[in-house]
XYZ file of C-alpha atoms in Angstrom:
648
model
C 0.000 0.000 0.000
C 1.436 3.531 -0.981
C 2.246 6.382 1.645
C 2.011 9.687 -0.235
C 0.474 13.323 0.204
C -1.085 12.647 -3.082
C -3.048 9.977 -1.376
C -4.668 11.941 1.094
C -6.209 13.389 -2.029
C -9.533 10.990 -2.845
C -10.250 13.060 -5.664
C -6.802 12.408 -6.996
C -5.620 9.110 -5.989
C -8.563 6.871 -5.333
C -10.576 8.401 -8.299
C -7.655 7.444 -10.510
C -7.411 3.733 -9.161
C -10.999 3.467 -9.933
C -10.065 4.944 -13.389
C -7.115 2.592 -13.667
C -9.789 -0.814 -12.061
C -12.227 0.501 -14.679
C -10.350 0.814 -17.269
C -8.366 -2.249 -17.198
C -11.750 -3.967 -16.944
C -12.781 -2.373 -20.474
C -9.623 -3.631 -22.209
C -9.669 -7.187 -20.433
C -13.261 -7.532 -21.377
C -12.470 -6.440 -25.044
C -10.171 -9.327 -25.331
C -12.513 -12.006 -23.491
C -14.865 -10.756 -26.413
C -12.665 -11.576 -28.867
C -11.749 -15.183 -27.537
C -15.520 -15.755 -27.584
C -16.305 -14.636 -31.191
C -18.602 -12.347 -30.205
C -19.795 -9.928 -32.355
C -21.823 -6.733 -31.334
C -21.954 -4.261 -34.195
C -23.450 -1.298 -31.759
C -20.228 0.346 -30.224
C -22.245 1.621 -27.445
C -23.090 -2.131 -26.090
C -19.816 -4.025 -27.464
C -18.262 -1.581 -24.587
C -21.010 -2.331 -22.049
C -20.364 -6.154 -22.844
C -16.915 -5.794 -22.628
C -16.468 -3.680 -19.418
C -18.767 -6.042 -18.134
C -16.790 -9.178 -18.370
C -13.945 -7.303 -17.526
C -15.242 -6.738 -14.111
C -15.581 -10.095 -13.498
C -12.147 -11.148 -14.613
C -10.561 -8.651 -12.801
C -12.583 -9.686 -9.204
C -10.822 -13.216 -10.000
C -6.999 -11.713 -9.918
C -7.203 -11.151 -6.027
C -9.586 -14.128 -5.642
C -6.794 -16.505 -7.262
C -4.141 -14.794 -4.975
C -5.958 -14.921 -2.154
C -6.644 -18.500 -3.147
C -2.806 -19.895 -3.495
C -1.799 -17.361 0.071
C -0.166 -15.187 -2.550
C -2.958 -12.228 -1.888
C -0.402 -9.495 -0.261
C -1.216 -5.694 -1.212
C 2.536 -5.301 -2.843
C 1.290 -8.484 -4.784
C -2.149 -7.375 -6.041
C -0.660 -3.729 -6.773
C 2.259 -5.874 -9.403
C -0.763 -8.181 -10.617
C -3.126 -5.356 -11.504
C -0.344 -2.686 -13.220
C 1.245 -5.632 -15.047
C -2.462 -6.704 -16.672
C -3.459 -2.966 -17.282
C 0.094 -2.959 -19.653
C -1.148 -5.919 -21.262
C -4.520 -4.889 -22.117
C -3.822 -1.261 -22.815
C -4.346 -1.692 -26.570
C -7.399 -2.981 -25.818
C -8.621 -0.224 -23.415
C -7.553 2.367 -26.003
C -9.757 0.372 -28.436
C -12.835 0.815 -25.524
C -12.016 4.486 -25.016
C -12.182 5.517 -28.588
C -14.825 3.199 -29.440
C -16.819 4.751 -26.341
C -15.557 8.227 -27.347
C -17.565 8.067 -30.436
C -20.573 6.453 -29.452
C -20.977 9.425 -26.582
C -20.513 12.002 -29.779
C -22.792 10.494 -31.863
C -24.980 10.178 -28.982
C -24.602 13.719 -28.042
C -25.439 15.157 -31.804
C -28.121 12.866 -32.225
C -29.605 14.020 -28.841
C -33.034 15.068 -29.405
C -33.614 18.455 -27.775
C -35.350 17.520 -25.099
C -32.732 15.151 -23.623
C -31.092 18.083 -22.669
C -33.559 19.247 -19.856
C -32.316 15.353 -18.702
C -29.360 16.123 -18.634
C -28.886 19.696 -17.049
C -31.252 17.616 -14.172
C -28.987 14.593 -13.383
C -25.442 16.294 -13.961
C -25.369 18.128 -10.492
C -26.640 15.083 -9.005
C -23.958 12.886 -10.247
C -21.628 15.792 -9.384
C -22.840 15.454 -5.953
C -22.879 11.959 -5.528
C -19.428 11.491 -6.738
C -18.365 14.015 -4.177
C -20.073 11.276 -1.604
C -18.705 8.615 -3.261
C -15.352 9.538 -2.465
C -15.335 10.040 1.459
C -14.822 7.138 3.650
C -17.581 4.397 3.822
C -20.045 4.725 6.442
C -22.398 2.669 5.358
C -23.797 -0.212 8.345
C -22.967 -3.693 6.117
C -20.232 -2.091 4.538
C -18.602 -1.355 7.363
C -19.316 -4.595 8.812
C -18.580 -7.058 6.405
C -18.720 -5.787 2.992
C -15.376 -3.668 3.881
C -14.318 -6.228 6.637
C -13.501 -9.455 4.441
C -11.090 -7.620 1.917
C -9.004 -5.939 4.747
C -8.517 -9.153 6.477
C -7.696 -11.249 3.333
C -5.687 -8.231 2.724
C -3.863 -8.324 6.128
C -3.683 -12.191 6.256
C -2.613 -12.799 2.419
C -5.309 -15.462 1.974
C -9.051 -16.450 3.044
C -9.621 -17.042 6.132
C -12.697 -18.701 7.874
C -14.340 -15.813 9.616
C -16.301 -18.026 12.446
C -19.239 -15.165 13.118
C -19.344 -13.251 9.575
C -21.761 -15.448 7.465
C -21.975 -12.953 4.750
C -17.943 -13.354 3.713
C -18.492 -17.180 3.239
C -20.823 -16.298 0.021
C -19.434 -15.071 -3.340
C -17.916 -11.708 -3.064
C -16.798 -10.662 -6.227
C -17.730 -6.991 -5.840
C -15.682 -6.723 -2.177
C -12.762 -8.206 -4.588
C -12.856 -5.133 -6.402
C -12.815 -3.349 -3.381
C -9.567 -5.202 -2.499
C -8.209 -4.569 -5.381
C -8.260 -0.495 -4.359
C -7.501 -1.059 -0.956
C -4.248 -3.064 -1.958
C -3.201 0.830 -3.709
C -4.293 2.598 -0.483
C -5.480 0.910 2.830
C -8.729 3.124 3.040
C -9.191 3.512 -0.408
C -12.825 4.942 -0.725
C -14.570 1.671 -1.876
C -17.689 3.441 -2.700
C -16.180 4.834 -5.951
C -16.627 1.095 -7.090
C -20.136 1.251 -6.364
C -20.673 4.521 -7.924
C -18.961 3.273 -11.616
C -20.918 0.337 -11.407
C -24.184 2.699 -10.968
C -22.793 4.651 -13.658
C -22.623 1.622 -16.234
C -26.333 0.355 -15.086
C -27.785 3.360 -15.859
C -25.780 3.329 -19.587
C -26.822 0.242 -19.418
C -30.385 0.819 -18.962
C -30.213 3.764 -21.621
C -29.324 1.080 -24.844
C -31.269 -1.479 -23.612
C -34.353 0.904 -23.798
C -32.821 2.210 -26.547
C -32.661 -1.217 -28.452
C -36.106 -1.915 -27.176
C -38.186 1.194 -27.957
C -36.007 3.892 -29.275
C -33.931 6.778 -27.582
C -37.348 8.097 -25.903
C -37.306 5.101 -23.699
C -33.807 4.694 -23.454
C -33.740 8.047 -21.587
C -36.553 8.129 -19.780
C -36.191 4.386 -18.245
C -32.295 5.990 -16.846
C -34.215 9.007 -15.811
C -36.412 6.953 -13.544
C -33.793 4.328 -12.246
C -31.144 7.113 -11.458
C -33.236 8.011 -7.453
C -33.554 4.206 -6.868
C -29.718 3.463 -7.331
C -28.382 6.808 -6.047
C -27.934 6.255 -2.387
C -26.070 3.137 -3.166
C -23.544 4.745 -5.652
C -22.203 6.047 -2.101
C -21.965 2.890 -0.074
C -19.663 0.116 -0.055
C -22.810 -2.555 -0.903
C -22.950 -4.819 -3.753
C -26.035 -4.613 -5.027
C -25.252 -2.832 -7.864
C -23.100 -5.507 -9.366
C -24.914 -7.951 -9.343
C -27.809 -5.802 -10.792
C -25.130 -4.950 -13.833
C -24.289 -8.621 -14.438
C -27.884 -9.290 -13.919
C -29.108 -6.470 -16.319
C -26.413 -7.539 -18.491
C -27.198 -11.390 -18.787
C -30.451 -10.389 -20.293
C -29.752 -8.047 -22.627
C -27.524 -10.466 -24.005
C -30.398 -13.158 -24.343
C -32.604 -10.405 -26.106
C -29.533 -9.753 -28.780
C -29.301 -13.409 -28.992
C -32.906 -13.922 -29.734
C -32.999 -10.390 -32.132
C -30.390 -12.614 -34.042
C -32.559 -16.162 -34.357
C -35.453 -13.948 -34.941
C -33.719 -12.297 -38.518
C -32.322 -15.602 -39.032
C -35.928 -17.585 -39.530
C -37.409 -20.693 -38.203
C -35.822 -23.011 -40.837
C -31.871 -22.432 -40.296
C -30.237 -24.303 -38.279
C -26.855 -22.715 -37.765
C -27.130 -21.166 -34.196
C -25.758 -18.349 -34.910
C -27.570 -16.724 -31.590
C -25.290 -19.291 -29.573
C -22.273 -16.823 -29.116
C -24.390 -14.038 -27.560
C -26.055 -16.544 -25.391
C -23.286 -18.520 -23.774
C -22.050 -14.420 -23.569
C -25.541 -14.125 -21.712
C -24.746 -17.042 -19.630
C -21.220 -15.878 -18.284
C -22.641 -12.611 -17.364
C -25.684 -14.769 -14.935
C -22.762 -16.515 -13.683
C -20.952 -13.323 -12.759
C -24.287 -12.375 -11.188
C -24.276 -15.206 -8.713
C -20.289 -14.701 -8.099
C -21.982 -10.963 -6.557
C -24.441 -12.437 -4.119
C -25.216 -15.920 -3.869
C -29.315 -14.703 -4.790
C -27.670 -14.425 -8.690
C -27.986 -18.627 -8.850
C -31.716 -17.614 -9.487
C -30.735 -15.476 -12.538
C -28.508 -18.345 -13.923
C -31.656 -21.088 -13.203
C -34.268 -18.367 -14.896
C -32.251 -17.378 -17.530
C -31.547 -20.828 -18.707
C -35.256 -21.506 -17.949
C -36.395 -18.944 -20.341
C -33.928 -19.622 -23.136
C -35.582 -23.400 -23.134
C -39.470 -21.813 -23.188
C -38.271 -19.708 -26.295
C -36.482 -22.581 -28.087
C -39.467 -25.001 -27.392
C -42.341 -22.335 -28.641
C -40.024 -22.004 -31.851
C -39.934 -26.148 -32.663
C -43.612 -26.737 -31.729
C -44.490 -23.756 -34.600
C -41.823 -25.825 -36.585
C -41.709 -28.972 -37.522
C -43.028 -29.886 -33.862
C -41.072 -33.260 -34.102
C -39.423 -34.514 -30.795
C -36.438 -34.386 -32.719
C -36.348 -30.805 -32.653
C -37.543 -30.204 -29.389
C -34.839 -32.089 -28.295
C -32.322 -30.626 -30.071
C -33.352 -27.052 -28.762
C -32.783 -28.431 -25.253
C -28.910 -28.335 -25.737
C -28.591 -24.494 -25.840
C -29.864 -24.147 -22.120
C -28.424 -26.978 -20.600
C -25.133 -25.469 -21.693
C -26.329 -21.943 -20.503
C -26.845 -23.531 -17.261
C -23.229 -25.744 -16.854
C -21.945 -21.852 -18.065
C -23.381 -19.906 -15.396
C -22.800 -22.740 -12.235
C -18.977 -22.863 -13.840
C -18.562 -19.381 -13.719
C -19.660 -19.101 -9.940
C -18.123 -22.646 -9.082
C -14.676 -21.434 -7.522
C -16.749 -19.529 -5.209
C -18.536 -22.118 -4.076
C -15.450 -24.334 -4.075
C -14.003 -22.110 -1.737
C -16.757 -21.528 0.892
C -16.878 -25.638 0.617
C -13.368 -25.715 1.955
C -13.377 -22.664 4.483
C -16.753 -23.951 6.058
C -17.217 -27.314 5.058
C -20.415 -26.537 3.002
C -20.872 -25.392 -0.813
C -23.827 -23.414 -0.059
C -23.273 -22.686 3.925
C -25.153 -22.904 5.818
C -27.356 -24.858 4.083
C -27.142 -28.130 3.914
C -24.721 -28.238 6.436
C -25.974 -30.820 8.524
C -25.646 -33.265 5.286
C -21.582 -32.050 5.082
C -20.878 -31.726 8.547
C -20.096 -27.905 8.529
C -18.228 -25.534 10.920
C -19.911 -24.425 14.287
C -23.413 -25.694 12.793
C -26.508 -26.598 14.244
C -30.249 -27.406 13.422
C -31.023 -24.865 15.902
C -28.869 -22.160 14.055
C -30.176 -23.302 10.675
C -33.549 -23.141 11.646
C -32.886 -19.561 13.323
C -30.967 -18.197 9.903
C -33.107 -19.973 7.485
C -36.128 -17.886 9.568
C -33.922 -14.854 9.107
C -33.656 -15.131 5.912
C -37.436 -15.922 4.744
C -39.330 -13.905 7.314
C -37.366 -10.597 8.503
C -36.754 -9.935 4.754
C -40.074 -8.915 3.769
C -41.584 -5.441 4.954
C -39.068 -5.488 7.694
C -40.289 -2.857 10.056
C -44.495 -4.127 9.772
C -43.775 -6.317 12.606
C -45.509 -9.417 10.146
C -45.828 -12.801 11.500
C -44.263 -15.999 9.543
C -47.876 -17.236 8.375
C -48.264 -13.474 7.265
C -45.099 -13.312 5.230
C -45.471 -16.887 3.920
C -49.468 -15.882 2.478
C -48.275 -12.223 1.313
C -45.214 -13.648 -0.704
C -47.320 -16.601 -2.008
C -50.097 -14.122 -3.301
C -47.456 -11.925 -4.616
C -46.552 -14.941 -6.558
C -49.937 -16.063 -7.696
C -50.729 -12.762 -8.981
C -47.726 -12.010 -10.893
C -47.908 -14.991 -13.051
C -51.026 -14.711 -14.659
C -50.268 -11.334 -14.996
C -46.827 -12.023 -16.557
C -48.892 -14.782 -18.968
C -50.786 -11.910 -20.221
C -48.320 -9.400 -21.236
C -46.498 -12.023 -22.722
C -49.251 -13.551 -25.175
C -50.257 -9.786 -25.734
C -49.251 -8.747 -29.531
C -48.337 -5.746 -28.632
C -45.539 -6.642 -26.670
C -44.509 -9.663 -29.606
C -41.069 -7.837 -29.739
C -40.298 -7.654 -26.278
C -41.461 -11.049 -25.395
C -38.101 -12.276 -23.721
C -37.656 -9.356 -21.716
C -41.441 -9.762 -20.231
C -40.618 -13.241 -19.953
C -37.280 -12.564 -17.553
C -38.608 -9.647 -15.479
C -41.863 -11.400 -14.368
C -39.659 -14.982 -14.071
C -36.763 -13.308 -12.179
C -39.230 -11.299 -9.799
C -41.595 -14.076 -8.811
C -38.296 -16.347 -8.187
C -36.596 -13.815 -5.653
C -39.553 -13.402 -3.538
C -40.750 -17.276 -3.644
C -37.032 -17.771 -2.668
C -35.809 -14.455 -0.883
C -39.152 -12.155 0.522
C -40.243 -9.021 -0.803
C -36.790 -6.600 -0.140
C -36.325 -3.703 -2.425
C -32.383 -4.642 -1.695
C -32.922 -8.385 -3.443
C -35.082 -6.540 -5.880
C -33.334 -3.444 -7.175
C -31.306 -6.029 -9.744
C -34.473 -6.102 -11.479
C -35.480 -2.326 -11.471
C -33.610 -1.435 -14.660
C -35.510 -4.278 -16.370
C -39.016 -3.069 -15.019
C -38.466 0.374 -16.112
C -37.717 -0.420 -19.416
C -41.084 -1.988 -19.736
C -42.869 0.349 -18.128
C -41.643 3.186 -20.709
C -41.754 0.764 -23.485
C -45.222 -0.157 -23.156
C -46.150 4.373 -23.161
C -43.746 4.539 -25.896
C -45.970 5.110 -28.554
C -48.230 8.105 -27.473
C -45.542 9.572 -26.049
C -43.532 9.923 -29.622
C -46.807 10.636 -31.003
C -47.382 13.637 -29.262
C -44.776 16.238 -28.100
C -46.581 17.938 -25.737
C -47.370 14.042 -23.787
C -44.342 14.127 -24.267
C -42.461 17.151 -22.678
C -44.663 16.774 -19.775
C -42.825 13.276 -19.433
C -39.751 14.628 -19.732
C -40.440 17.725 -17.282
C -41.919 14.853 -14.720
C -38.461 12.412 -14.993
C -36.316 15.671 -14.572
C -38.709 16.740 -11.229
C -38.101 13.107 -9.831
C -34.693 13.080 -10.457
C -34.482 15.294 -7.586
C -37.880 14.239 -5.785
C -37.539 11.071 -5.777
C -40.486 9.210 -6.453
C -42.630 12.406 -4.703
C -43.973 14.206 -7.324
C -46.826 15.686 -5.413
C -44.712 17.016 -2.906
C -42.812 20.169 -5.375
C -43.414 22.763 -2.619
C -40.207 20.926 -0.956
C -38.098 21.282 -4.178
C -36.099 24.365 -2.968
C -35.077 22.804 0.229
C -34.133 20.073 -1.642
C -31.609 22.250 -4.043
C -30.393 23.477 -0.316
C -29.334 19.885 0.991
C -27.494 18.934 -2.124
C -26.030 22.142 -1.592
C -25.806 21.512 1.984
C -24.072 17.923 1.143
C -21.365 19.515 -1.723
C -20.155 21.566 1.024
C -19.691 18.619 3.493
C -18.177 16.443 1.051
C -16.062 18.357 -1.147
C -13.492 19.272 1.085
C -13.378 15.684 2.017
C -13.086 14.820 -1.629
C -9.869 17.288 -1.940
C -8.250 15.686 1.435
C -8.956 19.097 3.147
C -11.181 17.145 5.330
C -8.995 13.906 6.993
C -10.704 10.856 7.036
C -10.560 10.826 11.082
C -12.885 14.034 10.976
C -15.296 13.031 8.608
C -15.613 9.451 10.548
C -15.665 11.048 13.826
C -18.749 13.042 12.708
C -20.495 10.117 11.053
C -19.960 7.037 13.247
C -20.480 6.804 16.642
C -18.502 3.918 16.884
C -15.223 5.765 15.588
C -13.107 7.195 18.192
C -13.520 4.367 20.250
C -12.473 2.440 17.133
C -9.214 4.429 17.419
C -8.451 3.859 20.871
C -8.785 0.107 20.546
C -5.806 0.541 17.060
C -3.796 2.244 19.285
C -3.804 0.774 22.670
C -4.975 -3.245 22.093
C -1.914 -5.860 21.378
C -2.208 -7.026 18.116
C -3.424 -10.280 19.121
C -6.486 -9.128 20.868
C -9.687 -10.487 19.736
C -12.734 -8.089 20.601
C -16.211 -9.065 20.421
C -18.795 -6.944 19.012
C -21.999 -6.915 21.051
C -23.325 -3.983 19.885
C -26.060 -3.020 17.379
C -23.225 -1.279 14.706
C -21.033 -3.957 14.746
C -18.662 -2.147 12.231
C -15.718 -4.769 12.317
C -14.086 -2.601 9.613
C -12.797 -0.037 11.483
C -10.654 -2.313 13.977
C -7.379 -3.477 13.108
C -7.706 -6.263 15.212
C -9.649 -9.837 14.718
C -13.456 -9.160 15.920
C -16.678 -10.987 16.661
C -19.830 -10.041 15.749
C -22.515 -11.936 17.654
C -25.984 -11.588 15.975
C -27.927 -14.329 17.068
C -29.942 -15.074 13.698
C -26.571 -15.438 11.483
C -24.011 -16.991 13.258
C -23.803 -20.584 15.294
C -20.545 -20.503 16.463
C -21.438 -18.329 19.395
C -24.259 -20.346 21.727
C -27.031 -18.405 23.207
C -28.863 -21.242 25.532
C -27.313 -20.658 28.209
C -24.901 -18.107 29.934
C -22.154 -20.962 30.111
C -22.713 -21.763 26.909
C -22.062 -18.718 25.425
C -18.905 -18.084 27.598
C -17.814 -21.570 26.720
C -17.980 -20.392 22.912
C -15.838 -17.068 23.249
C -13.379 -18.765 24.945
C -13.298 -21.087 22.265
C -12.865 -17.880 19.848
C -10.486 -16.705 21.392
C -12.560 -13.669 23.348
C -10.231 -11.470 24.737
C -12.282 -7.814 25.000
C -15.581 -7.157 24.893
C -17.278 -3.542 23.470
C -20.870 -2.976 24.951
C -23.114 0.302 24.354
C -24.758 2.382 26.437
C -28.911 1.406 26.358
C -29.663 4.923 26.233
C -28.474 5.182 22.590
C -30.827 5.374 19.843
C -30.936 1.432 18.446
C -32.692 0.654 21.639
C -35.728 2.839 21.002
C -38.663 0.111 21.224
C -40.357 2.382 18.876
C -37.534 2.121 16.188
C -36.953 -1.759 16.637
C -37.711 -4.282 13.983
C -38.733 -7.679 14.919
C -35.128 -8.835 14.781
C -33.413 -6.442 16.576
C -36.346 -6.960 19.483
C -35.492 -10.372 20.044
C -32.003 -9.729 20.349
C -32.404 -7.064 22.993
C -34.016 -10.067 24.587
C -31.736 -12.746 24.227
C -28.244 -11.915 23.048
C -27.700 -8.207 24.603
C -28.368 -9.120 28.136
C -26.648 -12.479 28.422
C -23.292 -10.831 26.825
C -23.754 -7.772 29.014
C -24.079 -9.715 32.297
C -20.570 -11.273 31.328
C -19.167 -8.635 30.374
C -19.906 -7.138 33.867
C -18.923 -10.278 35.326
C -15.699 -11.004 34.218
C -14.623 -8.024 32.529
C -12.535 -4.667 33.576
C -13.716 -1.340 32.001
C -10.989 0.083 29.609
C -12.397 3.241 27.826
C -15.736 4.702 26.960
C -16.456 7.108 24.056
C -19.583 8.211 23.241
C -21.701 5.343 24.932
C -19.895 2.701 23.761
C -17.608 0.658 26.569
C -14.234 -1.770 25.711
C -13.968 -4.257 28.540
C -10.887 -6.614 28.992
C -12.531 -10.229 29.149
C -10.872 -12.260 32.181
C -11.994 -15.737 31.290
C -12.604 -18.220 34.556
C-alpha cells in the first residue's frame, strides 16, 4: 500500500485507481470478447459487454491470490499494473470506441434530452463528491469492507467463524480489495458509484434497443433516485444488478439474431451471444449468492423460447430435443462461472452453499437450531421489515405476490403488442416471482431487477408519447422533477429545500473529496462507533480479539480480529445458556468485549424491527451480564464501553 500526500487526495488518488480498475476492466473484457467470437456491431453495447466481463475477470486476480496465500497488497498492486500494460491496446480500443458512441450520442440528442441532462449532472456531481469520502455505510462497514481488509492483512481467506456474509461469493468486495491493496482506506464506494454509472448506460441502450432513444432516456431518468444512495456505499447490489441487467440483454440480442435468421436455419448463430448471456448470470451469482436464481431463470427462459419455436416448426421430438442443448449449456456456463466460489466456501466452512445443507456435510460451528434460526432470518425478517408481520403473514403475502404475478406475466407475454419484447417480459416477471418465492419481498434483493421493469414500463407508453410532443415534454419535465424528488412528485413545494441539501451535502463532502477534510474528521462526525475504534488501534496488542456486542457492529474499522454476535446469522457463538455462550468465546479466542450504552438510539422500542427486538431479549443481556462479570472497564467514548474479558 502507498504512503504519499497525493493519497490523502480521494479526488486524486482513489478516483484514478478506480479509473485505472475501470479501465483495465474495459480492455480485459475487449479481449474475453474476442476469444468468444462475439460480435456486437453497436459500439455503445460491445463496450457495455466488454467492461462487463472485464469486471468479473478482474474480481478473480485477487480471488486466485488470495486463493494460493499469494494475496499481499505489494502483490495485487504488481498483478493489476502488469495486466493494465497488457490490455492497454485494448482499453484504447474501448475508449475511442466509447468516445464516439458518446458524440454520436450527443449530436443525435433530441432536444429535449437536454432538460435530462442539465437535471442529473449536479446530481452525479454530488454523488461522486459522496462517493469519495470514507464508507459509512452499516454492512459495509461490517462485512462488505471487513472481508477484503482481512484477506488483505492475512494474504489469503480465512474462515471468519461469526461473519456469514464473507463465506458467500464476493466478487464486488474483490474489487474493493483490489483499491484497498493501492491505499489501505481507499474509498470503496467509488466502485459502487462506476458500477451505478454503467447500469444506468446500461439501462439507456437497452431501452434504446427496445423502444427507441425516448425510452432509453426516460427508463435511466427513472432508475437514477432508486440506485443513487447506493452509488455512495460500499454494498454490492449494484453488481450484481449490472451482471444481472447484463445477462439479459444479451439473451434479447441473442434472440434479435434467431429472430432475422428464420425458423428453418439451423446454424445457431444466436449461440455466441447466449453462452455471452450465460457468463454474465454466472458473474451475477459470483456478486451475491441470490444471482444462482438469474442463472436457473435465464436458462429456464432460453428453453421456453427454443421449445415455442420447434412446436411452430416442424413440432417433431427431434427438434424439441435438439433445442434443449442451448440451455443446458447456458446452465453448466453460469454454475462454472460461480463454481470457484462455491469451491471455496466448501473448503473454508465445510459446506458449498453454507449454511445450508450443512448438517448433510458436517459444517463448521453448525446446528439445526442455528439453521432453523438463519433460514427464519432469511425468509421472514426480509419482507416489509419494520411491519412487525408474522411468519404465516409473510409466507401468504409472498405466495399471493406470486400467484398474482404470473397470470399477470402470462398476459403481457401472449399480448401482440408486446410480440417484440417477449423475452424481456418473460425474464422480469420470471426473475421477480423467483426472488420473492425464494428471498421475501426486499427492495435490496429486488433493485437487480429495477432497470428491467423500467424499461417496460416506458416501453409499453412509448408510442403516445412519440406521437405527441406535448405528452411528451410533460414526461420529460416529470423524470427531470423526480430526479431530484424522488419518487414524490406531489410534494414540489419541498423542491427548494431540496436544491439546499445537495447544496448543503457539496459543502460537506467536497473538502473531504480534496483531502482538506482527513478521514478521522469526517468518521468522527459520522460514526459513533469511531473514536472508540481508534483507541482500541492504538492501545490493544495485536493479538487481541474483541467481540462486538453492539447493534453497529462495524468490524471494519478495527485493526484487530473481531466478533460479531448476531444471534440469527451466526452458530458458532451459543445463546442457551450463559455458560454456553462463555464456553464459545473462549473457544474464539474472546479477549475484549465492546458494549453500548442502552440509552443510545438502536434501543428505542419504537424504532426496533422484529429482529433487533429479540435480540435485545436474548443476546444483549446475556453478553452484558458477562461482560460485567468477568470483565474490567478500559475506555468509553460516546456510549460505547471496551472491557478486557478475564476468562474463569
Amino acid at each position: 500500500m502507498l504512503d504519499h500526500p497525493l493519497t490523502r487526495i480521494p479526488m486524486l488518488f482513489d478516483l484514478g485507481v478506480t479509473l485505472l480498475l475501470f479501465g483495465l476492466s474495459a480492455g480485459w473484457g475487449h479481449r474475453i470478447l474476442q476469444w468468444l467470437h462475439v460480435r456486437v456491431e453497436n459500439p455503445l453495447e460491445r463496450g457495455l459487454f466488454a467492461i462487463t466481463l472485464g469486471l468479473g475477470a478482474v474480481s478473480h486476480v485477487p480471488f486466485f491470490l488470495f486463493a494460493v496465500g499469494a494475496g499481499r497488497p505489494a502483490i495485487l498492486v504488481t498483478m493489476v499494473l502488469a495486466l493494465t500494460l497488457l490490455f492497454l491496446r485494448d482499453t484504447m480500443q474501448v475508449a475511442r470506441g466509447a468516445w464516439r458512441a458518446l458524440r454520436d450520442a450527443l449530436q443525435d440528442a433530441p432536444a429535449w434530452s437536454a432538460v435530462l441532462l442539465l437535471a442529473l449532472f449536479p446530481l452525479l456531481v454530488v454523488t461522486l463528491f459522496g462517493a469519495l469520502c470514507p464508507p459509512a455505510d452499516p454492512d459495509g462497514l461490517h462485512y462488505h469492507l471487513t472481508a477484503p481488509l482481512r484477506y488483505l492483512r492475512e494474504g489469503r481467506f480465512v474462515y471468519m467463524p461469526t461473519f456469514l456474509h464473507v463465506h458467500w461469493p464476493l466478487s464486488v468486495e474483490m474489487l474493493f480489495a483490489v483499491g484497498m491493496a493501492f491505499k489501505l482506506h481507499y474509498a470503496a464506494a467509488l466502485v459502487q458509484y462506476g458500477l451505478g454509472i454503467l447500469l444506468l448506460i446500461a439501462t439507456y441502450a437497452l431501452g434504446k434497443r427496445a423502444g427507441g432513444s425516448l425510452t432509453g432516456w426516460l427508463s435511466a431518468g427513472l432508475l437514477f433516485p432508486l440506485i443513487r444512495p447506493e452509488m455512495n456505499w460500499a454494498y454490492v447490489d449494484l453488481g450484481i444488478g449490472l451482471y444481472t441487467l447484463m445477462s439479459v440483454y444479451a439473451l434479447y440480442l441473442g434472440w434479435l439474431q434467431r429472430e432475422k435468421q428464420g425458423e428453418d436455419a439451423r446454424y445457431p448463430s444466436f449461440w455466441p451471444l447466449w453462452r455471452l448471456s450465460a457468463l454474465c448470470a454466472g458473474l451475477a451469482a459470483t456478486a451475491k449468492l441470490l444471482g444462482i436464481v438469474t442463472i436457473v431463470v435465464l436458462a429456464g427462459v432460453a428453453c421456453m423460447l427454443l421449445l415455442q419455436e420447434a412446436s411452430a416448426g416442424t413440432g417433431s421430438r427431434a427438434d424439441r430435443i435438439g433445442a434443449l442443448q442451448w440451455p443446458a449449456r447456458m446452465l453448466g456456463i453460469g454454475f462454472l462461472v460461480v463454481s470457484p466460489w462455491l469451491i471455496r466456501t466448501w473448503i473454508l466452512t465445510g459446506a458449498p452453499l453454507y449454511p445450508y445443507f450443512g448438517g448433510l456435510f458436517g459444517a463448521k460451528d453448525w446446528s439445526p437450531e442455528w439453521q432453523k434460526r438463519v433460514s427464519g432470518y432469511f425468509q421472514i425478517f426480509n419482507t416489509f421489515r419494520s411491519r412487525h408481520l408474522t411468519a404465516s403473514q409473510v409466507i401468504q403475502l409472498r405466495a399471493l405476490t406470486c400467484i398474482g404475478l404470473i397470470p399477470f406475466g402470462i398476459m403481457l407475454y401472449r399480448w401482440r403488442y408486446t410480440a417484440t419484447v417477449r423475452p424481456l417480459v418473460a425474464l422480469f416477471f420470471a426473475l421477480t416471482i423467483a426472488q420473492v418465492a425464494t428471498s421475501g419481498i426486499y427492495t435490496r434483493f429486488l433493485l437487480p431487477l429495477a432497470p428491467l421493469a423500467f424499461v417496460l414500463l416506458v416501453w409499453v407508453v412509448r408510442v403516445p408519447l412519440e406521437q405527441w410532443g406535448v405528452l411528451r415534454w410533460v414526461a420529460v419535465a416529470l423524470v427531470a422533477i423526480n430526479l431530484w424528488l424522488p419518487y414524490q412528485l406531489w410534494q414540489i413545494a419541498r423542491f427548494p429545500a431540496q436544491i439546499e441539501g445537495e447544496v448543503e451535502k457539496a459543502e460537506r463532502t467536497l473538502p473531504v473529496a480534496l483531502g482538506q477534510t482527513s478521514r478521522d474528521a469526517y468518521l468522527r462526525e459520522s460514526v459513533l462507533l469511531y473514536p472508540l475504534s481508534l483507541w482500541c488501534n492504538a492501545h490493544l496488542p495485536r493479538d487481541a480479539v474483541i467481540v462486538l456486542s453492539i447493534w453497529d457492529a462495524y468490524a471494519a474499522l478495527f485493526e484487530h480480529r473481531t466478533l460479531t454476535t448476531n444471534y440469527y446469522l451466526l452458530g458458532a457463538i451459543r445463546f442457551g445458556s450463559e455458560e454456553e455462550t462463555l464456553a464459545d468465546l473462549k473457544r474464539l479466542g474472546a479477549t475484549h468485549m465492546i458494549i453500548q450504552e442502552q440509552t443510545l438510539p438502536y434501543f428505542q422500542a419504537g424504532t426496533m424491527d422484529q429482529e433487533a427486538h429479540v435480540r435485545s431479549q436474548v443476546e444483549m443481556p446475556k453478553l452484558h451480564r458477562i461482560a460485567m462479570r468477568y470483565g474490567k472497564p478500559l475506555h468509553s467514548e460516546q456510549g460505547y464501553t471496551i472491557y478486557a474479558l478475564q476468562m474463569p
